[in-house]
Coordinates of C-alpha atoms and ligand atoms in Angstrom, one line a residue:
X14 CA 17.4 12.8 9.9
X15 CA 19.1 10.9 12.6
X16 CA 16.2 11.8 14.9
X17 CA 13.7 10.4 12.4
X18 CA 15.6 7.2 12.0
X19 CA 15.7 6.8 15.7
X20 CA 12.1 5.6 15.8
X21 CA 13.0 2.5 17.7
X22 CA 12.2 -1.0 16.7
X23 CA 11.1 -1.8 20.3
X24 CA 8.6 1.0 20.1
X25 CA 7.2 -0.5 16.9
X26 CA 6.5 -3.7 18.8
X27 CA 5.3 -2.2 22.0
X28 CA 2.6 0.0 20.5
X29 CA -0.7 -1.9 20.1
X30 CA -3.0 -1.6 17.1
X31 CA -5.2 1.4 17.5
X32 CA -7.7 1.1 14.7
X33 CA -9.2 -1.9 12.9
X34 CA -9.5 0.2 9.8
X35 CA -5.8 0.0 9.4
X36 CA -6.4 -3.1 7.4
X37 CA -8.2 -3.5 4.1
X38 CA -11.8 -4.4 4.8
X39 CA -11.7 -7.7 3.0
X40 CA -8.8 -9.0 5.1
X41 CA -9.9 -7.5 8.4
X42 CA -11.4 -10.5 10.2
X43 CA -9.6 -11.2 13.5
X44 CA -8.3 -14.6 14.7
X45 CA -11.4 -16.2 16.2
X46 CA -10.6 -17.1 19.8
X47 CA -13.1 -20.0 19.7
X48 CA -10.9 -21.6 17.1
X49 CA -7.7 -21.2 18.9
X50 CA -8.9 -21.6 22.5
X51 CA -8.6 -25.2 23.2
X52 CA -6.3 -26.1 20.4
X53 CA -3.1 -24.3 21.2
X54 CA -0.1 -26.5 20.7
X55 CA -1.7 -29.1 18.5
X56 CA 1.1 -30.1 16.2
X57 CA -0.5 -32.2 13.6
X58 CA 1.4 -31.7 10.4
X59 CA -1.5 -30.8 8.2
X60 CA 0.4 -30.0 5.1
X61 CA 1.3 -33.5 4.0
X62 CA -1.6 -35.9 4.5
X63 CA -0.3 -39.4 4.0
X64 CA -3.7 -40.9 3.0
X65 CA -7.2 -39.8 2.4
X66 CA -8.5 -41.8 5.3
X67 CA -9.8 -39.9 8.4
X68 CA -7.0 -38.4 10.5
X69 CA -5.4 -41.1 12.5
X70 CA -1.8 -40.0 12.7
X71 CA 0.0 -36.9 13.8
X72 CA 0.9 -36.3 10.1
X73 CA -2.7 -35.6 9.2
X74 CA -4.7 -32.5 10.0
X75 CA -8.5 -32.3 9.7
X76 CA -11.0 -29.5 9.4
X77 CA -11.0 -29.2 13.2
X78 CA -7.5 -30.1 14.1
X79 CA -4.6 -28.2 12.7
X80 CA -1.5 -26.3 13.9
X81 CA -2.3 -23.1 15.8
X82 CA 1.2 -22.2 17.1
X83 CA 4.7 -21.8 15.8
X84 CA 6.0 -24.5 18.1
X85 CA 8.6 -26.7 16.6
X86 CA 7.2 -29.8 14.8
X87 CA 8.9 -32.8 16.3
X88 CA 8.7 -35.1 13.4
X89 CA 8.2 -33.2 10.1
X90 CA 6.7 -35.3 7.4
X91 CA 7.7 -34.9 3.7
X92 CA 5.3 -33.3 1.3
X93 CA 4.0 -35.7 -1.3
X94 CA 2.8 -35.7 -4.9
X95 CA -0.9 -36.0 -5.6
X96 CA -1.5 -38.3 -8.6
X97 CA -4.7 -40.1 -9.6
X98 CA -6.4 -38.9 -6.3
X99 CA -3.7 -40.5 -4.2
X100 CA -1.0 -38.9 -2.1
X101 CA 2.2 -40.6 -3.2
X102 CA 5.6 -40.3 -1.5
X103 CA 8.2 -39.0 -3.9
X104 CA 11.4 -40.9 -4.8
X105 CA 13.1 -37.6 -5.2
X106 CA 16.9 -37.3 -4.7
X107 CA 16.6 -33.5 -4.2
X108 CA 14.6 -32.0 -1.5
X109 CA 13.8 -28.4 -0.5
X110 CA 13.7 -27.7 3.2
X111 CA 10.6 -25.6 4.1
X112 CA 10.9 -23.5 7.3
X113 CA 8.3 -21.6 9.3
X114 CA 9.2 -18.0 8.5
X115 CA 8.5 -17.0 12.1
X116 CA 11.1 -19.3 13.6
X117 CA 13.0 -21.0 10.8
X118 CA 12.1 -24.3 12.3
X119 CA 11.7 -27.1 9.7
X120 CA 8.1 -27.7 8.7
X121 CA 8.4 -30.2 5.9
X122 CA 10.7 -31.1 3.0
X123 CA 9.3 -30.5 -0.5
X124 CA 10.5 -32.9 -3.2
X125 CA 11.9 -32.0 -6.6
X126 CA 9.5 -34.4 -8.2
X127 CA 11.3 -36.9 -10.4
X128 CA 11.0 -37.1 -14.2
X129 CA 8.9 -40.3 -13.8
X130 CA 6.6 -38.6 -11.3
X131 CA 6.2 -35.6 -13.7
X132 CA 5.5 -37.9 -16.6
X133 CA 3.0 -39.9 -14.5
X134 CA 1.1 -36.7 -13.7
X135 CA 0.8 -35.9 -17.4
X136 CA -0.3 -39.4 -18.2
X137 CA -2.9 -39.4 -15.5
X138 CA -4.3 -36.0 -16.6
X139 CA -4.3 -37.1 -20.3
X140 CA -6.1 -40.3 -19.3
X141 CA -8.7 -38.5 -17.3
X142 CA -9.5 -35.8 -19.9
X143 CA -11.7 -37.6 -22.4
X144 CA -14.3 -38.8 -19.9
X145 CA -14.1 -35.6 -17.8
X146 CA -14.6 -33.4 -20.8
X147 CA -17.7 -35.4 -21.8
X148 CA -19.1 -35.4 -18.2
X149 CA -22.2 -33.2 -18.2
X150 CA -21.8 -29.6 -17.2
X151 CA -24.4 -30.1 -14.5
X152 CA -22.4 -32.9 -13.0
X153 CA -19.3 -30.8 -13.0
X154 CA -21.3 -28.0 -11.4
X155 CA -22.4 -30.4 -8.6
X156 CA -18.8 -31.2 -7.9
X157 CA -17.9 -27.5 -7.8
X158 CA -20.8 -27.0 -5.2
X159 CA -19.2 -29.7 -3.0
X160 CA -15.7 -28.3 -3.5
X161 CA -17.0 -24.9 -2.3
X162 CA -18.7 -26.4 0.7
X163 CA -15.5 -28.3 1.7
X164 CA -13.3 -25.2 1.4
X165 CA -15.7 -23.4 3.7
X166 CA -15.5 -26.4 6.1
X167 CA -11.7 -26.4 6.0
X168 CA -11.3 -22.6 5.9
X169 CA -9.4 -22.3 9.2
X170 CA -7.3 -25.4 8.5
X171 CA -6.3 -23.9 5.2
X172 CA -5.5 -20.6 6.8
X173 CA -3.5 -22.2 9.5
X174 CA -1.3 -24.0 6.9
X175 CA -0.7 -20.6 5.3
X176 CA 0.3 -18.9 8.6
X177 CA 2.6 -21.8 9.4
X178 CA 4.4 -22.0 6.0
X179 CA 4.0 -18.5 4.5
X180 CA 4.0 -16.4 7.7
X181 CA 1.0 -14.1 7.1
X182 CA -1.3 -13.5 10.0
X183 CA -4.1 -16.0 10.6
X184 CA -6.8 -13.3 9.8
X185 CA -5.0 -12.4 6.6
X186 CA -4.6 -16.0 5.7
X187 CA -8.4 -16.4 6.0
X188 CA -8.7 -13.6 3.5
X189 CA -6.3 -15.5 1.2
X190 CA -8.6 -18.5 1.3
X191 CA -11.7 -16.3 0.8
X192 CA -10.4 -14.7 -2.3
X193 CA -9.8 -18.2 -3.8
X194 CA -13.1 -19.5 -2.5
X195 CA -14.9 -16.7 -4.3
X196 CA -13.5 -17.9 -7.7
X197 CA -14.8 -21.4 -6.9
X198 CA -18.2 -19.9 -5.9
X199 CA -18.4 -17.9 -9.1
X200 CA -17.5 -21.0 -11.2
X201 CA -20.6 -22.7 -9.8
X202 CA -22.6 -20.4 -12.2
X203 CA -21.0 -22.1 -15.2
X204 CA -24.3 -23.2 -16.6
X205 CA -25.1 -19.6 -17.5
X206 CA -21.5 -18.6 -18.3
X207 CA -20.7 -21.3 -20.9
X208 CA -23.6 -20.7 -23.2
X209 CA -22.7 -20.2 -26.8
X210 CA -24.3 -18.1 -29.6
X211 CA -26.5 -19.0 -32.4
X212 CA -27.7 -17.0 -35.4
X213 CA -29.6 -18.0 -38.5
X214 CA -27.2 -16.7 -41.1
X215 CA -29.1 -17.7 -44.2
X216 CA -32.4 -19.5 -45.0
X217 CA -32.4 -22.7 -43.1
X218 CA -28.7 -22.2 -42.2
X219 CA -27.4 -21.4 -38.8
X220 CA -24.1 -20.9 -37.1
X221 CA -23.6 -21.9 -33.4
X222 CA -20.6 -21.4 -31.2
X223 CA -19.5 -23.8 -28.5
X224 CA -16.8 -23.4 -25.9
X225 CA -14.8 -26.6 -25.6
X226 CA -12.1 -27.5 -23.1
X227 CA -8.4 -27.5 -24.2
X228 CA -7.2 -30.7 -22.6
X229 CA -4.4 -30.9 -20.0
X230 CA -3.5 -27.6 -18.5
X231 CA -1.0 -26.5 -15.8
X232 CA -0.7 -23.9 -13.1
X233 CA 2.6 -22.6 -11.7
X234 CA 2.0 -20.7 -8.5
X235 CA 3.9 -18.1 -6.3
X236 CA 4.5 -18.2 -2.6
X237 CA 2.5 -15.2 -1.5
X238 CA -1.1 -16.5 -1.9
X239 CA -0.8 -20.3 -1.3
X240 CA -4.6 -20.9 -1.5
X241 CA -5.9 -18.0 -3.6
X242 CA -3.7 -18.4 -6.6
X243 CA -4.2 -22.2 -7.1
X244 CA -7.9 -21.3 -6.8
X245 CA -7.6 -18.7 -9.6
X246 CA -7.1 -21.7 -11.9
X247 CA -8.5 -25.0 -10.5
X248 CA -12.2 -24.1 -10.5
X249 CA -12.4 -22.5 -14.0
X250 CA -10.0 -25.0 -15.6
X251 CA -12.0 -28.0 -14.3
X252 CA -15.5 -26.8 -14.5
X253 CA -15.0 -26.1 -18.2
X254 CA -13.8 -29.7 -18.7
X255 CA -10.0 -29.5 -18.6
X256 CA -7.7 -31.4 -16.4
X257 CA -5.0 -29.5 -14.5
X258 CA -1.6 -30.2 -13.0
X259 CA -0.7 -27.7 -10.3
X260 CA 2.8 -26.9 -9.2
X261 CA 2.5 -24.9 -6.0
X262 CA 5.3 -22.7 -4.8
X263 CA 8.1 -24.9 -3.4
X264 CA 8.1 -22.5 -0.4
X265 CA 4.6 -23.2 0.8
X266 CA 2.7 -26.1 -0.9
X267 CA 0.7 -27.0 2.2
X268 CA -2.6 -25.2 1.3
X269 CA -2.5 -26.8 -2.1
X270 CA -2.1 -30.2 -0.6
X271 CA -5.2 -29.6 1.5
X272 CA -7.1 -28.4 -1.6
X273 CA -6.0 -31.6 -3.4
X274 CA -7.5 -33.7 -0.6
X275 CA -10.7 -31.6 -0.9
X276 CA -10.8 -32.1 -4.7
X277 CA -10.9 -35.9 -4.2
X278 CA -13.6 -35.5 -1.5
X279 CA -15.7 -33.3 -3.7
X280 CA -15.8 -36.0 -6.4
X281 CA -13.3 -34.9 -9.0
X282 CA -12.4 -38.2 -10.8
X283 CA -8.7 -39.4 -10.5
X284 CA -6.4 -37.4 -12.7
X285 CA -8.5 -34.3 -13.1
X286 CA -6.4 -32.5 -10.5
X287 CA -2.8 -33.6 -10.0
X288 CA -0.1 -31.9 -7.9
X289 CA 3.7 -32.0 -8.5
X290 CA 6.5 -30.2 -6.8
X291 CA 9.8 -28.6 -7.3
X292 CA 11.5 -25.5 -8.7
X293 CA 12.8 -24.5 -12.1
X294 CA 13.3 -28.1 -13.3
X295 CA 9.6 -28.9 -12.8
X296 CA 8.7 -25.6 -14.5
X297 CA 10.9 -26.5 -17.5
X298 CA 9.2 -29.9 -17.8
X299 CA 5.8 -28.2 -17.9
X300 CA 6.9 -25.7 -20.5
X301 CA 8.2 -28.3 -22.8
X302 CA 5.6 -31.1 -22.4
X303 CA 3.6 -31.3 -25.6
X304 CA 0.5 -32.7 -23.9
X305 CA 0.1 -29.5 -21.8
X306 CA -2.0 -27.1 -23.8
X307 CA -2.2 -24.0 -21.5
X308 CA -0.2 -22.6 -18.6
X309 CA -1.3 -20.2 -15.9
X310 CA 1.6 -18.5 -14.2
X311 CA 1.7 -16.0 -11.3
X312 CA 5.0 -14.7 -9.9
X313 CA 7.9 -12.5 -10.5
X314 CA 9.0 -10.9 -13.8
X315 CA 12.2 -12.8 -13.9
X316 CA 10.5 -16.2 -14.0
X317 CA 7.3 -15.0 -15.7
X318 CA 8.9 -13.4 -18.8
X319 CA 11.0 -16.6 -19.3
X320 CA 8.0 -18.8 -18.8
X321 CA 5.8 -16.8 -21.1
X322 CA 8.3 -16.8 -24.0
X323 CA 9.3 -20.4 -23.8
X324 CA 5.8 -21.8 -23.4
X325 CA 4.4 -19.5 -26.1
X326 CA 7.3 -20.6 -28.4
X327 CA 6.1 -24.2 -27.7
X328 CA 2.7 -23.3 -29.0
X329 CA 0.9 -23.1 -25.6
X330 CA -1.6 -20.6 -24.4
X331 CA -0.2 -18.7 -21.5
X332 CA -1.7 -16.3 -18.9
X333 CA 1.0 -14.7 -16.8
X334 CA 0.6 -12.2 -14.0
X335 CA 3.9 -10.6 -12.9
X336 CA 5.4 -8.1 -10.5
X337 CA 4.2 -4.6 -9.5
X338 CA 4.9 -1.2 -8.0
X339 CA 1.5 0.1 -7.0
X340 CA 1.0 3.8 -6.3
X341 CA -1.4 5.9 -4.3
X342 CA -1.9 9.6 -5.1
X343 CA -3.0 11.6 -2.1
X344 CA -4.8 14.8 -2.9
X345 CA -5.2 17.6 -0.3
X346 CA -9.1 17.4 -0.5
X347 CA -9.3 13.7 0.5
X348 CA -10.7 12.4 3.8
X349 CA -7.3 12.5 5.5
X350 CA -7.8 9.8 8.2
X351 CA -9.5 7.4 5.9
X352 CA -6.7 7.8 3.3
X353 CA -3.8 7.5 5.7
X354 CA -5.3 4.4 7.4
X355 CA -6.0 2.8 4.1
X356 CA -2.4 3.5 2.9
X357 CA -0.8 2.2 6.0
X358 CA -2.9 -1.0 5.9
X359 CA -2.3 -1.6 2.2
X360 CA 1.4 -0.9 2.4
X361 CA 2.2 -3.1 5.4
X362 CA -0.5 -5.7 5.5
X363 CA 0.8 -9.2 4.6
X364 CA 4.3 -7.7 5.3
X365 CA 4.0 -6.0 1.9
X366 CA 4.1 -9.4 0.1
X367 CA 1.1 -8.8 -2.1
X368 CA 1.3 -8.1 -5.8
X369 CA -1.3 -5.3 -5.1
X370 CA 0.5 -4.0 -1.9
X371 CA 0.4 -0.2 -2.0
X372 CA 4.2 0.1 -2.0
X373 CA 4.5 3.7 -3.2
X374 CA 2.7 6.9 -2.1
X375 CA 2.7 10.1 -4.1
X376 CA 1.9 13.1 -1.9
X377 CA 0.4 15.9 -3.9
X378 CA 1.1 19.5 -2.8
X379 CA 0.7 20.2 0.9
X380 CA -0.1 16.6 1.7
X381 CA 3.6 15.9 2.0
X382 CA 3.3 17.2 5.5
X383 CA 1.2 14.1 6.4
X384 CA 4.0 11.6 6.1
X385 CA 4.7 11.7 9.8
X386 CA 1.1 10.7 10.5
X387 CA 1.6 7.7 8.2
X388 CA 4.7 6.8 10.2
X389 CA 2.7 7.0 13.4
X390 CA 0.2 4.5 12.0
X391 CA 2.9 2.3 10.8
X392 CA 4.6 2.3 14.2
X393 CA 1.3 1.3 15.8
X394 CA 1.2 -2.0 13.8
X395 CA 2.2 -5.1 15.7
X396 CA 4.8 -7.2 13.9
X397 CA 4.8 -10.7 15.3
X398 CA 4.3 -14.4 14.7
X399 CA 1.2 -14.8 12.5
X400 CA -0.6 -17.0 15.0
X401 CA -0.2 -14.4 17.8
X402 CA -3.5 -12.6 18.7
X403 CA -3.3 -8.9 17.7
X404 CA -0.6 -9.5 15.1
X405 CA -0.8 -7.1 12.1
X406 CA 2.0 -8.3 10.0
X407 CA 4.2 -11.4 10.2
X408 CA 7.6 -12.2 8.9
X409 CA 8.7 -12.3 5.3
X410 CA 9.1 -15.6 3.5
X411 CA 12.8 -16.4 3.8
X412 CA 16.1 -15.1 5.4
X413 CA 17.2 -14.3 1.8
X414 CA 14.1 -12.2 1.2
X415 CA 14.7 -10.3 4.5
X416 CA 18.3 -9.7 3.5
X417 CA 17.2 -8.4 0.0
X418 CA 14.6 -6.1 1.5
X419 CA 17.2 -4.7 4.0
X420 CA 19.7 -4.2 1.2
X421 CA 17.1 -2.2 -0.8
X422 CA 16.4 0.0 2.3
X423 CA 20.2 0.5 2.6
X424 CA 20.5 1.4 -1.1
X425 CA 17.9 4.1 -0.6
X426 CA 19.9 5.6 2.2
X427 CA 23.1 5.5 0.1
X428 CA 21.3 7.2 -2.8
X429 CA 20.2 10.1 -0.6
X430 CA 16.7 9.2 0.6
X431 CA 15.6 9.4 4.2
X432 CA 14.7 6.3 6.3
X433 CA 11.9 7.9 8.3
X434 CA 10.9 4.7 10.0
X435 CA 13.5 1.9 10.0
X436 CA 12.3 -1.7 10.4
X437 CA 15.6 -3.3 9.7
X438 CA 16.8 -5.8 12.3
X439 CA 13.5 -5.9 14.1
X440 CA 13.0 -9.0 16.3
X441 CA 9.7 -9.8 18.1
X442 CA 10.6 -11.0 21.6
X443 CA 9.1 -14.4 21.2
X444 CA 10.5 -15.0 17.7
X445 CA 14.2 -13.9 17.6
X446 CA 15.0 -16.3 14.8
X447 CA 12.3 -15.3 12.3
X448 CA 12.6 -13.3 9.1
X449 CA 11.1 -10.1 10.4
X450 CA 11.3 -6.7 9.0
X451 CA 9.3 -4.0 10.8
X452 CA 7.3 -1.4 8.9
X453 CA 9.7 1.0 7.1
X454 CA 9.0 4.4 5.5
X455 CA 11.4 5.9 3.0
X456 CA 11.0 9.6 2.1
X457 CA 12.7 12.0 -0.2
X458 CA 12.7 9.3 -2.8
X459 CA 13.5 10.2 -6.5
X460 CA 12.3 8.0 -9.4
X461 CA 15.8 6.9 -10.4
X462 CA 16.5 5.3 -7.0
X463 CA 16.7 1.5 -6.8
X464 CA 14.0 1.5 -4.0
X465 CA 11.6 3.0 -6.5
X466 CA 12.5 1.1 -9.7
X467 CA 12.6 -2.3 -8.1
X468 CA 9.7 -4.2 -6.5
X469 CA 10.7 -4.5 -2.8
X470 CA 8.0 -7.1 -1.8
X471 CA 8.4 -6.3 1.9
X472 CA 6.8 -3.9 4.5
X473 CA 8.4 -0.8 3.0
X474 CA 6.5 2.3 1.9
X475 CA 8.3 4.5 -0.6
X476 CA 7.2 8.2 -0.5
X477 CA 7.5 10.8 -3.3
X478 CA 6.3 14.4 -3.5
X479 CA 4.8 16.2 -6.5
X480 CA 3.0 19.5 -6.9
X481 CA -0.1 18.7 -9.0
X482 CA -2.4 16.0 -10.0
X483 CA -0.9 16.0 -13.5
X484 CA 2.6 15.6 -12.1
X485 CA 1.3 12.6 -10.1
X486 CA -0.3 11.0 -13.2
X487 CA 2.9 11.6 -15.2
X488 CA 5.1 10.1 -12.5
X489 CA 2.9 7.0 -12.1
X490 CA 2.6 6.4 -15.8
X491 CA 6.4 6.7 -16.2
X492 CA 6.8 3.6 -14.0
X493 CA 7.1 0.5 -16.1
X494 CA 4.7 -1.6 -13.9
X495 CA 0.9 -1.2 -14.2
X496 CA -0.8 -3.5 -11.8
X497 CA -2.7 -1.0 -9.6
X498 CA -3.0 2.6 -8.7
X499 CA -5.2 4.4 -6.2
X500 CA -6.3 8.0 -5.7
X501 CA -7.6 9.6 -2.5
X502 CA -9.7 12.6 -3.2
X503 CA -13.2 13.9 -2.5
X504 CA -13.5 15.5 -6.0
X505 CA -15.4 13.5 -8.6
X506 CA -13.7 15.5 -11.3
X507 CA -10.2 14.8 -10.0
X508 CA -11.0 11.1 -9.6
X509 CA -12.3 10.9 -13.1
X510 CA -9.3 12.7 -14.6
X511 CA -7.0 10.3 -12.7
X512 CA -9.1 7.3 -13.8
X513 CA -9.1 8.3 -17.5
X514 CA -5.4 9.1 -17.7
X515 CA -3.7 6.5 -15.5
X516 CA -2.2 3.5 -17.2
X517 CA -2.5 1.0 -14.4
X518 CA -4.9 -1.8 -15.1
X519 CA -6.7 -1.7 -11.7
X520 CA -7.7 1.7 -10.4
X521 CA -9.0 2.5 -6.9
X522 CA -10.9 5.6 -6.0
X523 CA -10.6 5.9 -2.3
X524 CA -9.9 2.1 -2.4
X525 CA -6.3 1.1 -1.6
X526 CA -6.2 -2.4 -3.1
X527 CA -8.7 -2.4 -6.0
X528 CA -8.6 -6.1 -6.9
X529 CA -11.8 -7.0 -8.7
X530 CA -13.9 -9.9 -7.4
X531 CA -14.2 -12.9 -9.7
X532 CA -17.3 -11.6 -11.6
X533 CA -14.7 -9.2 -13.2
X534 CA -11.1 -10.1 -14.1
X535 CA -7.7 -9.4 -12.6
X536 CA -6.6 -6.7 -15.1
X537 CA -2.9 -5.8 -14.6
X538 CA -1.2 -3.7 -17.3
X539 CA 2.2 -3.0 -18.8
X540 CA 5.1 -4.9 -17.2
X541 CA 2.8 -6.4 -14.6
X542 CA 1.3 -8.9 -17.1
X543 CA 2.9 -10.8 -19.9
X544 CA 1.7 -10.8 -23.5
X545 CA 0.2 -7.3 -23.4
X546 CA -2.6 -8.4 -21.1
X547 CA -4.4 -10.4 -23.8
X548 CA -5.1 -13.1 -21.2
X549 CA -6.3 -12.2 -17.7
X550 CA -7.2 -14.4 -14.8
X551 CA -10.8 -15.3 -13.9
X552 CA -14.1 -13.6 -14.9
X553 CA -15.2 -13.9 -18.6
X554 CA -11.6 -13.8 -19.8
X555 CA -10.8 -16.7 -17.5
X556 CA -13.4 -18.8 -19.2
X557 CA -12.2 -17.7 -22.6
X558 CA -8.6 -18.7 -21.6
X559 CA -9.6 -22.2 -20.6
X560 CA -11.8 -22.9 -23.7
X561 CA -11.5 -23.1 -27.4
X562 CA -14.4 -21.7 -29.4
X563 CA -15.8 -24.0 -32.1
X564 CA -18.3 -22.7 -34.6
X565 CA -20.6 -25.1 -36.4
X566 CA -22.6 -24.0 -39.4
X567 CA -25.5 -26.3 -40.4
X568 CA -27.9 -26.3 -43.2
X569 CA -31.2 -28.2 -42.8
X570 CA -33.2 -27.4 -45.9
X571 CA -36.8 -27.0 -45.4
X572 CA -37.3 -28.2 -49.0
X573 CA -35.7 -31.5 -48.0
X574 CA -38.6 -32.2 -45.9
X575 CA -40.0 -33.3 -49.3
X576 CA -37.5 -35.4 -51.3
X577 CA -35.9 -33.7 -54.5
X578 CA -33.4 -35.1 -56.9
X579 CA -31.6 -32.0 -58.2
X580 CA -28.1 -31.1 -56.8
X581 CA -27.6 -27.4 -55.7
X582 CA -24.1 -26.3 -57.0
X583 CA -24.2 -22.6 -56.0
X584 CA -22.7 -20.9 -52.9
X585 CA -25.3 -19.7 -50.5
X586 CA -26.3 -16.1 -51.2
X587 CA -27.6 -15.2 -47.7
X588 CA -30.8 -14.1 -49.3
Ligands
NAD12 P1 8.7 -16.5 -8.3 O1 8.7 -16.0 -9.7 O2 10.0 -16.6 -7.6 O3 8.1 -17.9 -8.3 C1 6.8 -18.2 -8.9 C2 6.9 -19.6 -9.5 O4 7.8 -19.7 -10.5 C3 7.2 -20.7 -8.4 O5 6.4 -21.8 -8.6 C4 8.7 -21.0 -8.7 O6 9.0 -22.3 -8.5 C5 8.8 -20.7 -10.2 N1 10.1 -20.2 -10.6 C6 10.9 -19.3 -9.9 N2 12.0 -19.0 -10.5 C7 12.0 -19.8 -11.7 C8 12.9 -19.9 -12.8 N3 14.0 -19.3 -12.8 N4 12.5 -20.7 -13.8 C9 11.4 -21.4 -13.7 N5 10.5 -21.3 -12.7 C10 10.8 -20.5 -11.7 O7 7.7 -15.6 -7.5 P2 7.4 -15.6 -5.9 O8 8.6 -15.0 -5.2 O9 6.9 -16.9 -5.5 O10 6.1 -14.6 -5.9 C11 6.3 -13.2 -5.7 C12 6.1 -12.5 -7.0 O11 4.9 -12.8 -7.6 C13 6.1 -11.0 -6.9 O12 6.9 -10.4 -8.0 C14 4.7 -10.6 -7.0 O13 4.4 -9.3 -7.5 C15 4.2 -11.6 -8.0 N6 2.8 -11.8 -7.9 C16 2.0 -11.3 -8.9 C17 0.6 -11.4 -8.8 C18 -0.2 -10.8 -9.9 O14 -1.4 -11.1 -10.0 N7 0.3 -9.8 -10.7 C19 0.0 -12.1 -7.8 C20 0.8 -12.6 -6.8 C21 2.2 -12.5 -6.9

């Protein structure tokens, strides 16, 4: 075992990426040199625009000027609230320092928005709602078209803010933006998505259904997809006529602040999209505020289960996506290289900080011999600052997160598992102070071990062995999470048996991260979604979530075309 553990951290760093198919296709675009070429070293603090005027100060980034390095920002500017289409400095007394995960240099301070600021956001959203809900659908659609165009124009700027604050690679950050952009693009089709139903239920009597907005809504977001997750809510909430208050993660609100600027530019009236900041205190305010009718939450089970119960008890509609432990079952008849590349890419991409990261692999039968080849692929990945060309995975979000991940790796060792590849203590040469953990593989894992029962949320792949497909299905179904599961096989029958019997809500067949595009919905299951999965993000259920159905039954008697004087006292007989 000692020999296996001895795979050195230095060798992880020095090996270059051998194959572009190590990353999921949707996230595989490389950092465009043209974008970075002449811009290295620009240190405009993009995340906290101080006004909506064209960029005139170092504190304001633009679609073409934004940070492209991890160099220290000389004069970090505080993050602001966004109320009534204005960026407003907070009068907070509590501030949360936000550090670049690659260096731990200060990027900005995020306010714990004051009670007055939180109340002002609600007041503004309430004030905007009547006129916005009556704005014609075609007008709202036009704003959505502009919003989409502006996100495209600011794509790299948004991605750069994510790399700086969240740490993921620039290429992966572009994928984060893309997945949110696709929700906004799909929302542009609202004119065919919001049609109601009509039926003549009796002679001259018909029932029609309408989908009406709810009012003021709120979104509480996690750190790991700073653009995508706000965009799971903003387009659908607003295009259906609601107003929305967004609380981005206090650990990386920069992308949301750029999106707020783009909302104003796209033509959303003041108050339709407001942004407030903070941690649990802001969340508690949102949960208890009577004017807020619906809450979208994405994040951990600890916060999400609490948020779901408290908001539901307060009579609010809640959609809440939670944590995960996603499994891949590897069958001996699969296309081996394709499967192993896909597994390594999906386990270690984004430093494992995706709710759909493939964090657990179940080798079926003789495929357990392939684990060394997965380790080879993991070693070939380049762990570095996210702006560095060729970087495959960046740091994890905070020093606390790094410590937690390393503790979970240690717990596996203590419980008798083998650390086949050990990324603990890894430091890229240029970034000795960052929160880096190199790709790690844990083998000989048993289902009762902590590294298996807990979501690690880091670049750690946990490996288990079973003898048959049925054993793999039983093992995966016994896990309490149910976000995603993948199978690698070339047998249609095997794939179909897996698909039909597996309890995960999102199943991949030779697809490592089977997240549906927004014409479908994000369909986690079991402990990965609150409320039994009744409400799921985007797609048709997303529109259902943000609207209340009203039915209207009307009776326009044909006889009344000629005046009569006799009252009709009977119930309609549907004849
Ligand atoms: P988190 O739960 O720590 O934070 C999410 C949000 O909740 C933040 O805005 C935070 O301010 C707030 N929050 C945190 N603790 C709180 C508390 N005690 N009371 C009230 N509010 C609180 O999650 P995170 O670390 O930002 O994100 C990672 C988690 O999110 C992982 O578990 C991951 O699996 C999950 N996630 C799930 C999905 C999905 O679709 N299922 C997608 C992305 C992330």
